[in-house]
Coordinates of C-alpha atoms in Angstrom, one line a residue:
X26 CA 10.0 -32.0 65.3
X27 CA 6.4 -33.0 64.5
X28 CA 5.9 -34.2 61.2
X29 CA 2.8 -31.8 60.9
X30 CA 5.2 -29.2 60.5
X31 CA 6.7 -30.3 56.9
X32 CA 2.9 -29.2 55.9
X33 CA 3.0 -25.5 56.7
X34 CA 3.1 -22.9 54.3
X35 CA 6.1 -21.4 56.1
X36 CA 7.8 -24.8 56.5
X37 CA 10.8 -24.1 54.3
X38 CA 11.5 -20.5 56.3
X39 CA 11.3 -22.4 59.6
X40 CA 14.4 -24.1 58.9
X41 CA 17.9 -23.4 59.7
X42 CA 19.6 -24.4 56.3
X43 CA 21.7 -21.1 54.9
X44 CA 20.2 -20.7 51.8
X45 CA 22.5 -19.3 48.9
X46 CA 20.8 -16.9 46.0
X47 CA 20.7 -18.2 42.8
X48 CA 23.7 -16.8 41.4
X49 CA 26.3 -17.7 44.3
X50 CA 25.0 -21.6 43.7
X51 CA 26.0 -20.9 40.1
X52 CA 29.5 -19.9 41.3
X53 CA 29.4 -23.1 43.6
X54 CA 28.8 -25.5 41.2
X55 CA 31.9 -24.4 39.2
X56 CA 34.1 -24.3 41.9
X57 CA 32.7 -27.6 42.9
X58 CA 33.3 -28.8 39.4
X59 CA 37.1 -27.4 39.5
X60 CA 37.9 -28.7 42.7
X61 CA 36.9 -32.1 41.7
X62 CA 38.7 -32.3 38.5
X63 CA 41.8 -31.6 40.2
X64 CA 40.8 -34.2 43.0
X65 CA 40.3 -36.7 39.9
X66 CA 43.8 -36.1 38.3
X67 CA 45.5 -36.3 41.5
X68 CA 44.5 -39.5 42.4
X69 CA 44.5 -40.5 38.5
X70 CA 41.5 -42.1 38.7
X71 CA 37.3 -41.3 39.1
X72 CA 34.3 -41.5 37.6
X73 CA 34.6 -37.5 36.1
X74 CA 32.3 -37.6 33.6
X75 CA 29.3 -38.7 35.9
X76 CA 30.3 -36.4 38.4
X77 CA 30.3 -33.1 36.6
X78 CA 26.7 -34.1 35.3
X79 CA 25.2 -34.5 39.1
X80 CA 27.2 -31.3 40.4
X81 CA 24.1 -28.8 39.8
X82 CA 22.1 -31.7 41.6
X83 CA 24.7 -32.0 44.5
X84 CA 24.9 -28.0 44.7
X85 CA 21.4 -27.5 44.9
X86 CA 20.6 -29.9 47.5
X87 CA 23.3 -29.4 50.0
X88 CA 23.4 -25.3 49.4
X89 CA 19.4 -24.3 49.4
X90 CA 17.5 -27.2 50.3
X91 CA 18.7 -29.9 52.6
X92 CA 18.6 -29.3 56.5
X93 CA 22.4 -30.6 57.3
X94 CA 25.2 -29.2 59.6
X95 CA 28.6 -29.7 59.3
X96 CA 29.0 -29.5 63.1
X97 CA 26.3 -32.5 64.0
X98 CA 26.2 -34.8 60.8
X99 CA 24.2 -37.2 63.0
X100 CA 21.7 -34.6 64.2
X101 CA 18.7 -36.5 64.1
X102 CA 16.3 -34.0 62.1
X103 CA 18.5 -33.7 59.5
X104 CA 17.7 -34.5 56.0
X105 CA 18.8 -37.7 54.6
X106 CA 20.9 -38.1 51.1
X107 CA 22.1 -41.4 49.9
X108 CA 24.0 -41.1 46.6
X109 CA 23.0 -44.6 44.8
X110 CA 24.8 -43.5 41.6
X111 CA 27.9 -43.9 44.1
X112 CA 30.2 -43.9 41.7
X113 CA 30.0 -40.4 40.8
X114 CA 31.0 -39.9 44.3
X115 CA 33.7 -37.0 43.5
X116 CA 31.4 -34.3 43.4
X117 CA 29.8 -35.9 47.0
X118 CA 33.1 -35.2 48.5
X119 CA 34.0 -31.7 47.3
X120 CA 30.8 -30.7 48.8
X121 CA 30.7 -32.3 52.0
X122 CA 34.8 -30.7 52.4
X123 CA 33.9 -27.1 51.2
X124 CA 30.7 -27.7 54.0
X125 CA 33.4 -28.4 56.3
X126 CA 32.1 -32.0 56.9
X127 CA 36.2 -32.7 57.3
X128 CA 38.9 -30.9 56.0
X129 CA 39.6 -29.8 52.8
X130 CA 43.1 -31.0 52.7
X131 CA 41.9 -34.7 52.6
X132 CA 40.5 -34.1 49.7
X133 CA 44.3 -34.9 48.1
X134 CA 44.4 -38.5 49.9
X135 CA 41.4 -39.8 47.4
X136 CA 41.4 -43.0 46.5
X137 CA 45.1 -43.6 48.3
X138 CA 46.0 -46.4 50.3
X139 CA 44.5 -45.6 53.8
X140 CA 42.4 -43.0 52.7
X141 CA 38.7 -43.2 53.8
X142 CA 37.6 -41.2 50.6
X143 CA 37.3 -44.4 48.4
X144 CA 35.6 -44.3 45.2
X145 CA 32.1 -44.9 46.6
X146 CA 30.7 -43.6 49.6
X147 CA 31.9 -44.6 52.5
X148 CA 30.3 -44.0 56.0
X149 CA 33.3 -43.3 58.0
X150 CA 33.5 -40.2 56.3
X151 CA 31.3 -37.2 58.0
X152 CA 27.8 -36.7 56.0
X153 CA 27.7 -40.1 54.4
X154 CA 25.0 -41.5 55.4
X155 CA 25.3 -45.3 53.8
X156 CA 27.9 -47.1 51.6
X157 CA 27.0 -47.6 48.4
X158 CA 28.2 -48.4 44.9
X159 CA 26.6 -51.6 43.9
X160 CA 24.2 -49.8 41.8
X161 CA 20.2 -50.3 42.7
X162 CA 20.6 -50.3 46.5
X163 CA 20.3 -46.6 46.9
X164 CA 15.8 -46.5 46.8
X165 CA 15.5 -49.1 48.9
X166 CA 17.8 -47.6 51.8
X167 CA 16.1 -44.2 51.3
X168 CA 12.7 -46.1 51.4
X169 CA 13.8 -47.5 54.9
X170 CA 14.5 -44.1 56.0
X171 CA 11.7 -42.1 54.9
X172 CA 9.4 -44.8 56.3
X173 CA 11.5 -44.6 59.6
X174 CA 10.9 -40.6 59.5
X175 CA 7.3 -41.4 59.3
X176 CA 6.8 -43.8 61.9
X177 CA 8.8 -41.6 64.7
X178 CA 6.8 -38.6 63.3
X179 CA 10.0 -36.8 61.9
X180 CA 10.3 -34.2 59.5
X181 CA 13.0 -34.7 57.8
X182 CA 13.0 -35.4 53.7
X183 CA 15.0 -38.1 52.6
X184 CA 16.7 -37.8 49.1
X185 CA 18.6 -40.5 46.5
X186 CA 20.1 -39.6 43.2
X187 CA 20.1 -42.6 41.0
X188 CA 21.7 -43.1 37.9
X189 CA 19.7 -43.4 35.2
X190 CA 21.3 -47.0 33.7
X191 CA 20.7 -48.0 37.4
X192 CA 17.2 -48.4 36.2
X193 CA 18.0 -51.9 34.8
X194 CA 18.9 -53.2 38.5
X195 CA 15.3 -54.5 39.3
X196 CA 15.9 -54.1 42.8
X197 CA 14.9 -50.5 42.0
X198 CA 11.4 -51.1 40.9
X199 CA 11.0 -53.1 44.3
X200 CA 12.0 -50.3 46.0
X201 CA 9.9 -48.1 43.9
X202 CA 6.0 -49.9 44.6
X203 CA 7.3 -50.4 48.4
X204 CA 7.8 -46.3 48.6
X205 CA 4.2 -45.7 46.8
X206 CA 2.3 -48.4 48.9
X207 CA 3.7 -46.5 52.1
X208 CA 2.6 -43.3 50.9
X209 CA 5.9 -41.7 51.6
X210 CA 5.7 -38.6 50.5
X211 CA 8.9 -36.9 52.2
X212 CA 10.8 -39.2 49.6
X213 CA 12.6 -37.5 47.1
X214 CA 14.3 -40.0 44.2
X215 CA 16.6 -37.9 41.3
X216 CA 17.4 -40.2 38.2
X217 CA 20.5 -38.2 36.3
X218 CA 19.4 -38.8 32.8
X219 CA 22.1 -38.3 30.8
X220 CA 21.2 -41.3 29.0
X221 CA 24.9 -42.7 28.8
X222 CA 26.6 -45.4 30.8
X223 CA 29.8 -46.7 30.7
X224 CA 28.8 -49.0 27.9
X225 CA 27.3 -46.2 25.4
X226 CA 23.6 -45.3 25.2
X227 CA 21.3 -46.2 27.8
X228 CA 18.3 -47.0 24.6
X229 CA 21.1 -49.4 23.0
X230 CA 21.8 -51.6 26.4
X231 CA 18.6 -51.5 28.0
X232 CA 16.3 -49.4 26.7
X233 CA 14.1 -47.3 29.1
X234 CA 11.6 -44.8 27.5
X235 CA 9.1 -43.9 28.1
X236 CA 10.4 -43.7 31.6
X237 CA 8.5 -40.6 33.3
X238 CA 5.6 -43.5 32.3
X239 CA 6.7 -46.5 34.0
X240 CA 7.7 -44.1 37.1
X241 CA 4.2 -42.6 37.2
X242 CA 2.5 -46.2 37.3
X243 CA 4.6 -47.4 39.8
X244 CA 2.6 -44.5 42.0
X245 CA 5.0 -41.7 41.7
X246 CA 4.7 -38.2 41.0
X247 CA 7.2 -37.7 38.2
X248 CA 8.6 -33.8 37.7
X249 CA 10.9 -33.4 34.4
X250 CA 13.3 -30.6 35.0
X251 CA 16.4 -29.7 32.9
X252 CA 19.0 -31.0 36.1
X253 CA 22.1 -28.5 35.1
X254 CA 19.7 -25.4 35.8
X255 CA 20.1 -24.6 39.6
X256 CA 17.3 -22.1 39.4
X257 CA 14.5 -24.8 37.9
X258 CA 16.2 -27.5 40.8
X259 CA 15.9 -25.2 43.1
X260 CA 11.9 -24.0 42.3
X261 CA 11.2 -27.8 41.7
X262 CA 12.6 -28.9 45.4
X263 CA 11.0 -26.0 47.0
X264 CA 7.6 -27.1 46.5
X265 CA 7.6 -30.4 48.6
X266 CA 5.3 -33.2 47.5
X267 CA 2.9 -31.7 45.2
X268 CA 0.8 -34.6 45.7
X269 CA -0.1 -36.0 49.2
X270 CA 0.6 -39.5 50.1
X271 CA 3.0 -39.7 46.4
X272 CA 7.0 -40.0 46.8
X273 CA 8.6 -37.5 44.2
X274 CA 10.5 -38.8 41.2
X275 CA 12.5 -35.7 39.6
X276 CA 13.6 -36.8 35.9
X277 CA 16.8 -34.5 35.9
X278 CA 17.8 -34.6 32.1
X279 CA 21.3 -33.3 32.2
X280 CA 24.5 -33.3 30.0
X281 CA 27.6 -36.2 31.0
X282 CA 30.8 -34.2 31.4
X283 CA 28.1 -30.7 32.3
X284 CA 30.9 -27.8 32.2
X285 CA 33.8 -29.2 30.1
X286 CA 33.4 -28.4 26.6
X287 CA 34.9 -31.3 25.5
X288 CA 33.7 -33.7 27.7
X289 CA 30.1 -33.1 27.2
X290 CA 28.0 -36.1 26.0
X291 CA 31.6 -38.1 25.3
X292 CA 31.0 -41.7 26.8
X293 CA 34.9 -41.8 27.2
X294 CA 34.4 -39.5 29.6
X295 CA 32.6 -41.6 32.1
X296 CA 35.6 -42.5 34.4
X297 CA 38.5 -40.7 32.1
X298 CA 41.1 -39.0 34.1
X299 CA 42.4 -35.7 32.1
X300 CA 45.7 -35.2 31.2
X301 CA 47.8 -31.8 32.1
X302 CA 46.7 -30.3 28.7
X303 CA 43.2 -31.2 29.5
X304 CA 43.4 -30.3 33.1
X305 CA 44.7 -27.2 32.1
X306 CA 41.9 -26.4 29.3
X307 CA 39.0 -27.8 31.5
X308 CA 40.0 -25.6 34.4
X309 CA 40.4 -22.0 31.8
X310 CA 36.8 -22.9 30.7
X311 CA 35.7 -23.2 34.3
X312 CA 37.2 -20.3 35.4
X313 CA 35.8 -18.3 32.0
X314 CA 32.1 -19.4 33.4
X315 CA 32.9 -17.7 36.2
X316 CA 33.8 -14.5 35.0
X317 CA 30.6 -15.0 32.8
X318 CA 28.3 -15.6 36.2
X319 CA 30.1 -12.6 38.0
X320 CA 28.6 -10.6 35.2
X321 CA 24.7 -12.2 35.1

């Protein structure tokens, strides 16, 4: 595919992603966010509060954006995503099953002796690109890539959804002037700012703001967008680099624990496994949203 395509006006309509409307990736995310909570209290362990937050993230990339197919996950044109915040893989996973990357079933093996769906991304399973987990790796992988796709004169876009307490790993920042000095604008970075990590407040152990700043003079062009609304996500990614020759930073400020009530903006949460009560009260709310979306 020539890279002159990614320009066109039409670009988007050209390719053969299924798109979902606005309201069925509303439904998704919720079922995505009940079918890992269950995955999570199977296994009894998992990083459930991170994962909830990215879901809307997740849902929006893989159901309206991203060029992918279940049925050729090494198709070369494909678009690239490399989850650096690897340890909210659970979401990851739920996706790539429902997308019938592999079969659903496996979803119950996480984490279990054998089982290739570890608690990080691991690239024996279909659709995962590149292991990760050691946080800050993630920007410079996708750097590689999108500078690949611009040397063979490929369009594909390359994504990575960063955490945003990952932004104390210098590595990133390395990763961040090498992607502006290359001009690679078919790079798309996501931090999730929730502005918790395991440790409590990202300001009280390693304090960031003003962070949209720093981005922008490291030779970004740095979007804020509130990164649980699917319809803003969606606009946002639709618009490819609004600036030629500047990789894309999207600030997605989002709630840890997103769609659990009680989990929302707990720290606890971060890699808490619920009990049956909670299980049971988490998965009532989920399905209420539903009902609530089916009526929108």
């Amino acid at each position: 595919m020539n890279r002159s395509a990614y320009y066109s006006p039409d670009f988007h309509h050209k390719r053969s992603v299924e798109k979902m409307n606005i309201q069925d990736l509303k439904r998704k995310a919720v079922q995505i966010r009940m079918d890992l909570l269950q995955m999570v209290y199977d296994a009894k362990t998992g990083h459930t509060g991170s994962s909830l937050c990215n879901t809307d993230i997740l849902t929006a990339l893989y159901y309206h954006v991203m060029n992918v197919d279940a049925a050729r996950p090494q198709w070369e044109d494909r678009d690239r995503f490399i989850a650096s915040k690897g340890h909210a893989v659970e979401s990851l996973y739920c996706i790539l099953a429902d997308k019938g990357f592999f079969p659903k079933e496996e979803l119950k093996t996480f984490s279990r002796f054998g089982s290739r769906l570890i608690g990080h991304p691991n690239n024996k399973v279909p659709g995962v690109e590149m292991n990760t987990g050691a946080l800050g790796h993630g920007l410079s992988i996708s750097v590689g890539m999108a500078k690949a796709a611009k040397m063979d004169g490929s369009a594909y876009r390359v994504f990575t959804l960063m955490g945003d307490g990952e932004q104390a790993e210098g590595s990133v920042w390395e990763a961040a002037m090498a992607a502006a000095h290359y001009k690679l604008d078919n790079l798309v970075g996501f931090i999730d700012r929730n502005k918790l990590q395991i440790s409590g407040s990202t300001e009280d152990v390693m304090g960031l703001e003003p962070l949209d700043e720093k981005w922008s003079s490291f030779g970004w062009d740095v979007i804020q967008v509130n990164g649980n609304d699917i319809a803003e996500l969606c606009e946002v990614l639709h618009q490819g680099p609004r600036v030629a020759g500047k990789p894309t930073l999207i600030m997605a400020n989002t709630i840890k624990g997103k769609g659990v009530s009680f989990a929302e903006n707990v720290p606890h949460w971060h890699h808490h496994v619920p009990s049956d009560s909670e299980l049971e009260l988490a998965l009532a709310e989920l399905t209420e949203e539903l009902r609530v979306i089916g009526h929108e």
